[in-house]
Amino acid sequence: MGRHETGDEAERSGSGRRDEPGHEAPERDAEAGTTIAGVLRSPRFWLAPLLLVVVIMSFMAALYMGAVADPQRNLHDFPIALVNEDRGGDVDNPDGGTTKQNFGDQVAEGVVSTAAKSGIAVEKVDRTTALNRLNTGKTYGVVVIGPNFTKRAVSLGRAAVLEAKPDPMAIDVFINRGSGTFASAVTTTFADEMSEQVNAQVGERLVDTVRQSLVKADVPFSGAAQLALSNPVNVRIVEPTPLPDGSGNGLSAFYFTLLLILAGFTGAMMVSVVVDGILGQTPIEYGPFYQLRQRLAISRWGTLATKWTIMLLVAVIQSALYIAVCTAVGTSLPNAFALWMFSVLVITAVGVSASSMMAVFGNPGLILNLVFFVILGLPSSGGTVPLEASPRLFAWIAAVEPMHLVYLGSRAILYFDADLDAGLGRSIIQCAIGLLVGVLLGLGGTKLYDRKGWHRFPGGMVLPPRLRRLADGDGPASITTPSPAHVAAVSGSRAPETSGEAAASERPGAVDAPEDPGRMS
């Protein structure tokens, strides 16, 4: 940990200039090489960054690959609605009589019990409820058994005996790709498996019934008739509300969500770097040019409030640019103004919270932001693989993760006509709560630090002995001393001019507050 240049040192070194004609680079390079070799021999120097990188990256690999490794095995509570409208009918008996039966009820019971074994939750509801859930993303598919299902089965059996043309039996499976491409694929796979099950269940019964009737009538049972009766049900995939062109087959909502989170998360980091450089908190570097401004007399709270204000401006402008870019590339935007307002809220909430994390926790706040907004967010978003097809851990994470909530809001605006019941209402409320938490965290933390006198400049506070030994080892403390004028301005109290000037002249590395605090040192 090196120290910052003081004012005199900065004026002598400048940016991109040699110190003096007597500058001897080879000797300095040799000294630097010796220093580097010395620190690399110390595990304390390289072990911390090594462990930090491998632990974070391994954690990310475990989450990402664990979320997508085996979706079929991880299926749980995958919502499917079942509508049984079959009114039943009189089924022929081998003895020539009839029995009142309902094949739709029998098929529905078999589908529910079989699906539960594979992690699919099939719930019997009426048609209106089922389609409403499908059109708000609350269910991934709707199975509809028509009102004449049993009667068509009877007609099919009689057709084999009388050689008439039967009415086809059909079960419709409705999907909505707005709920997610992978979710629609799982529903389609479920429909294929259901087709095999239903045909085996209904077909076996029809074949046995017809065979007994034909044997009694001494009529041969042709192979073609047996084949037709063994597969009597046609399971059809129907998409009642197909997505428009420019929806990315249901992926545009996920990628737009990713854009919003990155605008808030990375935007907060970039704003922090620029603002800290302008305020003189950290150096500004352009290639080989190194500049450290004179530190402005500003509190931690004042610095954070500045970053929040800039992030609000970023949110307003960047959201509008996102809409413009999406329009230019042909993305379907049925509710552009609602999407812009929602984007402003999301970017502001994420940016304010990320800035507060860095203000309160310092450099570790960058890692916390990365883990919270990105590493945990992507696999638990539900945008690519639905949460019901990932390990249950990700459903628990999604309950508090902003990316999942933002995805629900973006999806509702882009695919479900900005319906509040489709997840938009929940997303807005929880984003507002997240914004409030971020404001309270930043306000409370920075105000506390300012009140304690823990100012944000070298020497603003003294490290505890154990932490100092961890940071500096056996070497000298890696801090410089601020000017008394700076301390007085930040603390809100004025130091006596005489004592301040005397202290400034005696204290090595002290820098008088400049007349123009914004100029380069």
Coordinates of C-alpha atoms in Angstrom, one line a residue:
M1 CA 0.0 0.0 0.0
G2 CA 1.7 3.1 -1.2
R3 CA 1.1 6.7 -0.1
H4 CA -0.3 9.5 -2.3
E5 CA 1.9 12.3 -3.5
T6 CA 1.8 15.4 -1.5
G7 CA 1.5 18.8 -3.0
D8 CA 5.2 19.5 -3.3
E9 CA 6.0 16.0 -4.6
A10 CA 3.2 16.3 -7.2
E11 CA 4.5 19.7 -8.4
R12 CA 8.0 18.3 -8.8
S13 CA 7.0 15.1 -10.5
G14 CA 4.0 16.4 -12.6
S15 CA 2.4 14.2 -15.2
G16 CA 4.5 12.7 -17.9
R17 CA 7.6 14.8 -17.0
R18 CA 11.0 13.9 -15.8
D19 CA 11.8 15.3 -12.4
E20 CA 15.1 17.1 -13.2
P21 CA 18.0 16.8 -15.6
G22 CA 19.6 14.5 -13.0
H23 CA 16.9 11.9 -13.3
E24 CA 18.3 8.4 -13.3
A25 CA 15.8 5.8 -14.5
P26 CA 18.1 2.8 -14.4
E27 CA 18.8 3.2 -10.6
R28 CA 15.1 3.6 -9.9
D29 CA 14.2 0.6 -12.0
A30 CA 16.8 -1.5 -10.2
E31 CA 15.4 -0.4 -6.9
A32 CA 11.8 -1.1 -8.0
G33 CA 12.9 -4.6 -9.2
T34 CA 14.4 -5.3 -5.8
T35 CA 11.3 -4.1 -4.0
I36 CA 9.0 -6.2 -6.2
A37 CA 11.1 -9.3 -5.7
G38 CA 10.9 -8.7 -2.0
V39 CA 7.2 -8.4 -1.7
L40 CA 6.5 -11.4 -4.0
R41 CA 8.5 -13.5 -1.6
S42 CA 6.0 -12.6 1.1
P43 CA 2.8 -14.8 0.9
R44 CA 0.9 -11.9 2.6
F45 CA 1.3 -9.9 -0.6
W46 CA 0.1 -12.4 -3.2
L47 CA -2.0 -14.8 -1.2
A48 CA -4.9 -12.5 -0.6
P49 CA -5.7 -11.6 -4.2
L50 CA -5.1 -15.2 -5.3
L51 CA -7.6 -16.5 -2.8
L52 CA -10.1 -13.7 -3.5
V53 CA -10.2 -14.4 -7.3
V54 CA -10.3 -18.2 -7.1
V55 CA -12.9 -18.3 -4.4
I56 CA -15.2 -15.8 -6.1
M57 CA -14.8 -17.4 -9.5
S58 CA -15.3 -21.0 -8.2
F59 CA -18.4 -19.8 -6.3
M60 CA -19.8 -18.3 -9.6
A61 CA -19.0 -21.5 -11.5
A62 CA -20.8 -23.6 -8.9
L63 CA -23.9 -21.4 -9.1
Y64 CA -24.1 -21.0 -12.9
M65 CA -23.4 -24.6 -13.8
G66 CA -25.5 -26.0 -10.9
A67 CA -28.5 -24.0 -12.1
V68 CA -28.5 -25.4 -15.7
A69 CA -26.8 -28.8 -15.3
D70 CA -30.0 -31.0 -15.2
P71 CA -33.3 -29.1 -15.4
Q72 CA -35.4 -32.2 -15.9
R73 CA -34.1 -33.7 -12.7
N74 CA -34.5 -30.4 -10.8
L75 CA -38.1 -29.9 -11.8
H76 CA -40.3 -29.0 -8.9
D77 CA -43.7 -27.4 -8.6
F78 CA -43.7 -26.6 -12.3
P79 CA -47.2 -25.1 -12.7
I80 CA -49.6 -26.6 -15.3
A81 CA -53.3 -26.0 -15.3
L82 CA -55.8 -28.7 -16.4
V83 CA -59.2 -28.0 -17.7
N84 CA -61.6 -31.0 -17.9
E85 CA -64.8 -30.1 -19.7
D86 CA -65.8 -33.6 -20.7
R87 CA -69.5 -34.3 -20.1
G88 CA -69.1 -38.1 -20.3
G89 CA -71.2 -40.5 -22.3
D90 CA -72.7 -44.0 -22.7
V91 CA -69.9 -46.5 -23.3
D92 CA -70.7 -49.8 -25.1
N93 CA -70.3 -53.0 -23.1
P94 CA -69.4 -56.4 -24.6
D95 CA -72.8 -57.7 -23.6
G96 CA -74.5 -55.1 -25.8
G97 CA -75.5 -52.7 -23.1
T98 CA -74.1 -49.3 -22.2
T99 CA -72.5 -47.8 -19.1
K100 CA -72.3 -44.1 -18.2
Q101 CA -68.6 -43.2 -18.0
N102 CA -66.4 -40.1 -18.2
F103 CA -63.1 -40.7 -19.9
G104 CA -62.0 -37.1 -19.3
D105 CA -62.0 -37.7 -15.5
Q106 CA -60.0 -40.8 -15.8
V107 CA -57.5 -39.2 -18.1
A108 CA -57.2 -36.1 -15.8
E109 CA -56.5 -38.3 -12.7
G110 CA -53.8 -40.2 -14.5
V111 CA -52.2 -37.0 -15.8
V112 CA -52.1 -35.4 -12.3
S113 CA -50.7 -38.4 -10.5
T114 CA -48.1 -39.2 -13.2
A115 CA -47.0 -35.6 -13.6
A116 CA -46.4 -35.2 -9.8
K117 CA -43.8 -37.9 -9.9
S118 CA -41.7 -35.8 -12.3
G119 CA -42.0 -32.5 -10.4
I120 CA -44.9 -31.0 -12.4
A121 CA -47.7 -29.6 -10.4
V122 CA -51.0 -30.0 -12.4
E123 CA -53.9 -28.2 -10.9
K124 CA -57.5 -28.7 -12.1
V125 CA -59.2 -25.3 -12.7
D126 CA -61.9 -23.9 -15.0
R127 CA -61.0 -22.5 -18.5
T128 CA -61.3 -18.8 -17.6
T129 CA -58.9 -19.2 -14.6
A130 CA -56.5 -21.3 -16.6
L131 CA -56.2 -18.9 -19.5
N132 CA -55.9 -15.9 -17.2
R133 CA -53.0 -17.6 -15.4
L134 CA -51.4 -18.4 -18.8
N135 CA -51.7 -14.9 -20.0
T136 CA -50.1 -13.5 -16.8
G137 CA -47.2 -15.9 -16.6
K138 CA -48.5 -17.7 -13.5
T139 CA -48.7 -21.0 -15.3
Y140 CA -46.5 -22.4 -18.1
G141 CA -49.2 -24.5 -19.8
V142 CA -52.9 -25.3 -19.9
V143 CA -54.2 -28.8 -20.8
V144 CA -57.8 -28.7 -22.1
I145 CA -59.9 -31.8 -22.4
G146 CA -62.9 -31.0 -24.6
P147 CA -66.6 -31.5 -23.7
N148 CA -67.1 -34.4 -26.2
F149 CA -64.0 -36.4 -25.3
T150 CA -65.9 -39.5 -24.1
K151 CA -68.4 -39.3 -26.9
R152 CA -65.6 -39.2 -29.5
A153 CA -64.0 -42.3 -27.9
V154 CA -67.3 -44.1 -28.2
S155 CA -67.7 -43.0 -31.8
L156 CA -64.2 -44.2 -32.5
G157 CA -64.9 -47.6 -31.1
R158 CA -68.2 -48.0 -33.0
A159 CA -66.4 -46.9 -36.2
A160 CA -64.1 -49.8 -35.9
V161 CA -67.1 -52.2 -35.8
L162 CA -69.3 -50.4 -38.3
E163 CA -66.4 -49.3 -40.5
A164 CA -67.6 -45.7 -40.3
K165 CA -65.5 -42.5 -40.2
P166 CA -64.9 -41.6 -36.6
D167 CA -64.6 -38.1 -35.0
P168 CA -61.0 -37.6 -33.8
M169 CA -60.2 -37.4 -30.1
A170 CA -58.0 -34.4 -29.2
I171 CA -56.4 -32.8 -26.1
D172 CA -55.1 -29.2 -26.5
V173 CA -52.1 -28.0 -24.6
F174 CA -51.8 -24.2 -24.6
I175 CA -48.4 -22.5 -24.2
N176 CA -47.2 -18.9 -24.0
R177 CA -43.6 -18.3 -25.0
G178 CA -43.8 -15.0 -23.0
S179 CA -43.3 -17.1 -19.9
G180 CA -39.9 -18.2 -21.2
T181 CA -38.5 -20.2 -24.0
F182 CA -37.2 -23.0 -21.8
A183 CA -40.5 -23.1 -19.8
S184 CA -42.4 -23.6 -23.1
A185 CA -39.9 -26.4 -24.1
V186 CA -40.6 -28.2 -20.8
T187 CA -44.3 -27.9 -21.3
T188 CA -43.9 -29.3 -24.8
T189 CA -42.0 -32.3 -23.5
F190 CA -44.7 -32.8 -20.9
A191 CA -47.3 -32.8 -23.7
D192 CA -45.3 -35.5 -25.5
E193 CA -45.1 -37.7 -22.4
M194 CA -48.8 -37.1 -21.7
S195 CA -49.6 -38.2 -25.2
E196 CA -48.0 -41.5 -24.7
Q197 CA -49.6 -42.0 -21.4
V198 CA -53.1 -41.0 -22.5
N199 CA -53.0 -43.1 -25.7
A200 CA -51.9 -46.1 -23.7
Q201 CA -54.6 -45.6 -21.2
V202 CA -57.5 -44.9 -23.5
G203 CA -56.3 -47.0 -26.4
E204 CA -55.9 -50.2 -24.4
R205 CA -59.5 -49.9 -23.1
L206 CA -60.9 -49.2 -26.6
V207 CA -59.1 -52.1 -28.1
D208 CA -60.3 -54.5 -25.4
T209 CA -63.9 -53.3 -25.7
V210 CA -64.0 -53.4 -29.5
R211 CA -62.3 -56.8 -29.6
Q212 CA -64.9 -58.3 -27.3
S213 CA -67.7 -56.8 -29.3
L214 CA -66.3 -58.1 -32.6
V215 CA -65.6 -61.6 -31.2
K216 CA -69.2 -61.8 -30.0
A217 CA -70.4 -60.7 -33.4
D218 CA -67.9 -63.1 -35.1
V219 CA -66.4 -60.2 -37.0
P220 CA -62.6 -60.1 -37.7
F221 CA -60.6 -57.4 -36.0
S222 CA -58.3 -55.9 -38.7
G223 CA -54.7 -54.8 -37.9
A224 CA -55.5 -51.3 -39.3
A225 CA -58.4 -50.9 -36.9
Q226 CA -56.3 -52.1 -33.9
L227 CA -53.6 -49.6 -34.9
A228 CA -56.1 -46.7 -35.1
L229 CA -57.6 -47.6 -31.7
S230 CA -54.3 -48.0 -30.0
N231 CA -53.4 -44.3 -30.6
P232 CA -56.8 -42.7 -30.5
V233 CA -55.9 -39.3 -28.9
N234 CA -54.1 -36.4 -30.7
V235 CA -52.4 -34.1 -28.3
R236 CA -52.0 -30.7 -30.0
I237 CA -49.7 -27.8 -29.0
V238 CA -51.5 -24.5 -29.3
E239 CA -50.2 -21.0 -28.8
P240 CA -53.3 -18.7 -28.4
T241 CA -51.3 -15.5 -28.1
P242 CA -48.0 -15.8 -30.1
L243 CA -45.3 -13.3 -29.4
P244 CA -44.8 -10.6 -32.0
D245 CA -41.7 -10.4 -34.2
G246 CA -38.8 -8.7 -32.4
S247 CA -39.4 -10.6 -29.1
G248 CA -36.4 -12.9 -29.4
N249 CA -38.6 -15.9 -28.9
G250 CA -39.2 -14.8 -25.4
L251 CA -35.6 -13.8 -24.5
S252 CA -35.8 -10.1 -25.1
A253 CA -37.2 -9.5 -21.5
F254 CA -34.2 -11.3 -20.0
Y255 CA -31.6 -9.4 -21.9
F256 CA -33.3 -6.1 -21.2
T257 CA -33.3 -7.0 -17.5
L258 CA -29.6 -7.6 -17.8
L259 CA -29.1 -4.2 -19.4
L260 CA -30.9 -2.5 -16.5
I261 CA -29.0 -4.3 -13.8
L262 CA -25.6 -3.6 -15.5
A263 CA -26.5 0.1 -16.0
G264 CA -27.2 0.5 -12.3
F265 CA -24.3 -1.8 -11.0
T266 CA -21.5 -0.9 -13.4
G267 CA -22.8 2.7 -13.7
A268 CA -22.4 3.2 -10.0
M269 CA -18.9 1.9 -10.1
M270 CA -17.9 4.2 -13.0
V271 CA -19.6 7.2 -11.4
S272 CA -17.8 6.5 -8.1
V273 CA -14.4 6.3 -9.9
V274 CA -14.9 9.6 -11.8
V275 CA -16.4 11.5 -8.8
D276 CA -13.7 10.3 -6.4
G277 CA -11.0 11.4 -8.9
I278 CA -12.6 14.8 -9.4
L279 CA -12.9 15.3 -5.7
G280 CA -9.3 14.3 -5.1
Q281 CA -10.1 11.2 -3.2
T282 CA -8.3 8.9 -5.7
P283 CA -5.9 9.5 -8.5
I284 CA -6.9 10.0 -12.1
E285 CA -4.7 8.1 -14.6
Y286 CA -4.7 8.4 -18.4
G287 CA -2.2 5.9 -19.7
P288 CA 1.2 6.9 -18.1
F289 CA -0.2 10.2 -16.8
Y290 CA -0.9 10.3 -13.1
Q291 CA -2.8 13.2 -11.5
L292 CA -4.1 13.6 -8.0
R293 CA -6.3 16.7 -7.4
Q294 CA -6.3 18.7 -4.2
R295 CA -8.9 17.1 -2.0
L296 CA -12.1 19.0 -1.7
A297 CA -13.4 19.7 1.8
I298 CA -16.4 17.4 1.4
S299 CA -17.9 14.9 3.9
R300 CA -18.6 11.3 3.2
W301 CA -22.3 12.1 3.1
G302 CA -21.8 14.9 0.6
T303 CA -19.8 12.7 -1.6
L304 CA -22.4 10.0 -1.6
A305 CA -25.2 12.5 -2.3
T306 CA -23.3 13.7 -5.3
K307 CA -23.0 10.2 -6.7
W308 CA -26.7 9.6 -6.1
T309 CA -27.7 12.7 -8.0
I310 CA -25.5 11.7 -11.0
M311 CA -27.0 8.2 -10.9
L312 CA -30.5 9.6 -11.1
L313 CA -29.5 11.6 -14.2
V314 CA -27.9 8.4 -15.7
A315 CA -31.1 6.5 -15.1
V316 CA -33.3 9.0 -16.9
I317 CA -30.9 9.4 -19.9
Q318 CA -29.8 5.8 -20.2
S319 CA -33.3 4.4 -20.0
A320 CA -34.3 6.7 -23.0
L321 CA -31.2 5.5 -24.9
Y322 CA -32.1 1.9 -24.2
I323 CA -35.6 2.4 -25.7
A324 CA -34.0 4.2 -28.7
V325 CA -31.5 1.4 -29.3
C326 CA -34.2 -1.3 -29.0
T327 CA -36.4 0.5 -31.4
A328 CA -33.5 0.9 -33.9
V329 CA -32.7 -2.8 -33.9
G330 CA -36.3 -3.9 -34.2
T331 CA -37.2 -5.1 -30.7
S332 CA -40.9 -5.3 -30.0
L333 CA -41.8 -2.5 -27.6
P334 CA -45.6 -2.5 -27.1
N335 CA -45.5 -0.3 -24.0
A336 CA -42.4 1.9 -24.6
F337 CA -43.3 4.7 -22.1
A338 CA -44.1 2.2 -19.3
L339 CA -40.8 0.5 -20.0
W340 CA -38.9 3.8 -19.8
M341 CA -40.5 4.7 -16.4
F342 CA -39.8 1.2 -15.1
S343 CA -36.2 1.4 -16.3
V344 CA -35.6 4.7 -14.6
L345 CA -36.8 3.2 -11.3
V346 CA -34.7 0.1 -11.7
I347 CA -31.4 1.8 -12.6
T348 CA -31.9 4.4 -9.9
A349 CA -32.6 1.7 -7.2
V350 CA -29.7 -0.5 -8.2
G351 CA -27.3 2.5 -8.7
V352 CA -28.2 4.1 -5.3
S353 CA -27.9 0.8 -3.5
A354 CA -24.6 -0.1 -5.1
S355 CA -23.2 3.4 -4.3
S356 CA -24.3 3.0 -0.7
M357 CA -22.6 -0.4 -0.4
M358 CA -19.3 1.1 -1.7
A359 CA -19.7 4.2 0.6
V360 CA -20.3 2.1 3.7
F361 CA -18.0 -0.9 3.1
G362 CA -15.3 0.7 1.0
N363 CA -13.5 -1.6 -1.4
P364 CA -15.2 -4.8 -0.1
G365 CA -18.4 -3.1 -1.3
L366 CA -17.3 -3.7 -4.9
I367 CA -17.2 -7.5 -4.2
L368 CA -20.5 -7.4 -2.3
N369 CA -22.1 -5.6 -5.3
L370 CA -20.7 -8.1 -7.7
V371 CA -21.9 -11.1 -5.7
F372 CA -25.4 -9.6 -5.0
F373 CA -26.3 -8.0 -8.3
V374 CA -24.6 -10.3 -10.8
I375 CA -23.2 -13.6 -9.4
L376 CA -26.4 -14.5 -7.4
G377 CA -28.7 -12.6 -9.8
L378 CA -28.1 -14.4 -13.2
P379 CA -28.8 -18.0 -12.2
S380 CA -31.8 -17.0 -10.1
S381 CA -33.4 -14.6 -12.5
G382 CA -35.6 -17.2 -14.2
G383 CA -35.1 -15.5 -17.5
T384 CA -33.4 -18.5 -19.2
V385 CA -34.2 -21.5 -17.1
P386 CA -37.3 -21.2 -15.0
L387 CA -36.8 -21.4 -11.2
E388 CA -39.0 -24.5 -11.1
A389 CA -36.4 -26.3 -13.3
S390 CA -33.4 -25.2 -11.1
P391 CA -32.4 -26.4 -7.6
R392 CA -34.7 -25.0 -4.9
L393 CA -31.8 -22.9 -3.6
F394 CA -32.3 -20.5 -6.5
A395 CA -36.0 -20.0 -5.7
W396 CA -35.0 -18.9 -2.2
I397 CA -32.3 -16.5 -3.6
A398 CA -34.8 -15.1 -6.1
A399 CA -37.1 -14.0 -3.3
V400 CA -34.6 -11.2 -2.5
E401 CA -32.6 -10.9 -5.7
P402 CA -33.3 -7.8 -7.7
M403 CA -32.6 -9.4 -11.1
H404 CA -35.5 -11.8 -10.8
L405 CA -37.9 -9.1 -9.7
V406 CA -36.7 -6.8 -12.6
Y407 CA -37.2 -9.7 -15.0
L408 CA -40.8 -10.2 -13.9
G409 CA -41.5 -6.5 -14.5
S410 CA -39.8 -6.4 -17.9
R411 CA -41.6 -9.5 -19.0
A412 CA -44.9 -8.1 -17.9
I413 CA -44.4 -4.9 -19.9
L414 CA -43.0 -6.6 -23.0
Y415 CA -45.2 -9.7 -23.2
F416 CA -48.3 -9.2 -21.0
D417 CA -49.4 -5.7 -21.9
A418 CA -47.9 -4.2 -18.7
D419 CA -50.4 -6.1 -16.5
L420 CA -49.7 -5.4 -12.8
D421 CA -51.0 -8.9 -12.0
A422 CA -48.3 -10.4 -14.3
G423 CA -45.5 -9.5 -11.9
L424 CA -45.2 -5.8 -12.7
G425 CA -46.9 -4.7 -9.5
R426 CA -44.7 -6.8 -7.3
S427 CA -41.6 -5.7 -9.2
I428 CA -42.4 -2.0 -8.7
I429 CA -43.1 -2.4 -5.0
Q430 CA -39.9 -4.4 -4.3
C431 CA -37.7 -2.1 -6.4
A432 CA -39.1 0.9 -4.4
I433 CA -38.3 -1.0 -1.1
G434 CA -34.8 -1.8 -2.4
L435 CA -34.3 1.9 -3.2
L436 CA -35.5 2.9 0.3
V437 CA -33.1 0.4 1.9
G438 CA -30.2 1.7 -0.2
V439 CA -31.0 5.2 0.8
L440 CA -31.2 4.4 4.5
L441 CA -28.0 2.3 4.3
G442 CA -26.0 5.1 2.6
L443 CA -27.5 7.9 4.6
G444 CA -27.1 6.1 8.0
G445 CA -23.6 4.8 7.3
T446 CA -22.0 8.0 5.9
K447 CA -23.7 10.2 8.6
L448 CA -22.4 7.9 11.3
Y449 CA -18.8 8.0 9.9
D450 CA -19.0 11.8 9.6
R451 CA -20.3 12.2 13.1
K452 CA -17.5 9.9 14.4
G453 CA -14.9 12.1 12.6
W454 CA -13.9 9.2 10.3
H455 CA -13.2 11.4 7.4
R456 CA -12.4 10.2 3.9
F457 CA -8.8 11.3 3.5
P458 CA -5.4 10.0 4.5
G459 CA -5.0 10.4 8.2
G460 CA -8.8 11.0 8.6
M461 CA -8.8 8.1 11.1
V462 CA -6.2 5.9 12.7
L463 CA -6.4 2.2 12.0
P464 CA -6.6 0.0 15.0
P465 CA -3.3 -1.7 15.8
R466 CA -4.3 -5.2 14.5
L467 CA -5.8 -3.8 11.3
R468 CA -2.7 -1.6 10.8
R469 CA -0.4 -4.6 11.1
L470 CA -2.5 -6.5 8.7
A471 CA -2.4 -3.7 6.1
D472 CA 1.1 -2.4 6.6
G473 CA 3.0 -5.4 8.2
D474 CA 6.2 -4.3 9.8
G475 CA 6.7 -1.4 7.5
P476 CA 5.7 2.3 8.0
A477 CA 2.1 3.3 8.1
S478 CA 0.9 3.9 4.5
I479 CA -0.9 7.2 5.1
T480 CA -0.1 10.8 4.6
T481 CA -1.3 13.7 6.7
P482 CA -3.9 16.2 5.4
S483 CA -3.7 19.9 5.8
P484 CA -5.2 21.5 8.9
A485 CA -7.4 23.6 6.6
H486 CA -8.9 20.5 5.1
V487 CA -9.5 18.9 8.5
A488 CA -11.2 22.1 9.7
A489 CA -13.4 22.4 6.6
V490 CA -14.6 18.8 6.7
S491 CA -15.1 18.8 10.4
G492 CA -17.1 22.0 10.3
S493 CA -14.8 23.8 12.7
R494 CA -12.1 26.4 11.8
A495 CA -8.6 25.8 13.1
P496 CA -6.7 28.9 14.3
E497 CA -4.8 30.4 11.4
T498 CA -1.6 30.8 13.3
S499 CA -1.5 27.3 14.7
G500 CA -2.7 25.9 11.4
E501 CA 0.0 27.6 9.5
A502 CA 2.6 26.5 12.0
A503 CA 1.4 22.9 11.8
A504 CA 1.4 23.0 8.0
S505 CA 5.0 24.2 7.9
E506 CA 6.2 21.6 10.4
R507 CA 4.2 18.6 9.1
P508 CA 5.9 16.8 6.2
G509 CA 3.7 16.3 3.2
A510 CA 1.1 18.8 4.3
V511 CA -0.7 20.7 1.5
D512 CA -2.4 24.0 2.0
A513 CA -5.9 24.2 0.8
P514 CA -5.8 25.8 -2.7
E515 CA -7.8 28.8 -3.7
D516 CA -9.4 26.7 -6.5
P517 CA -9.9 23.2 -5.0
G518 CA -10.8 21.7 -8.3
R519 CA -7.4 22.4 -10.0
M520 CA -4.9 19.6 -10.6
S521 CA -2.2 19.2 -8.1

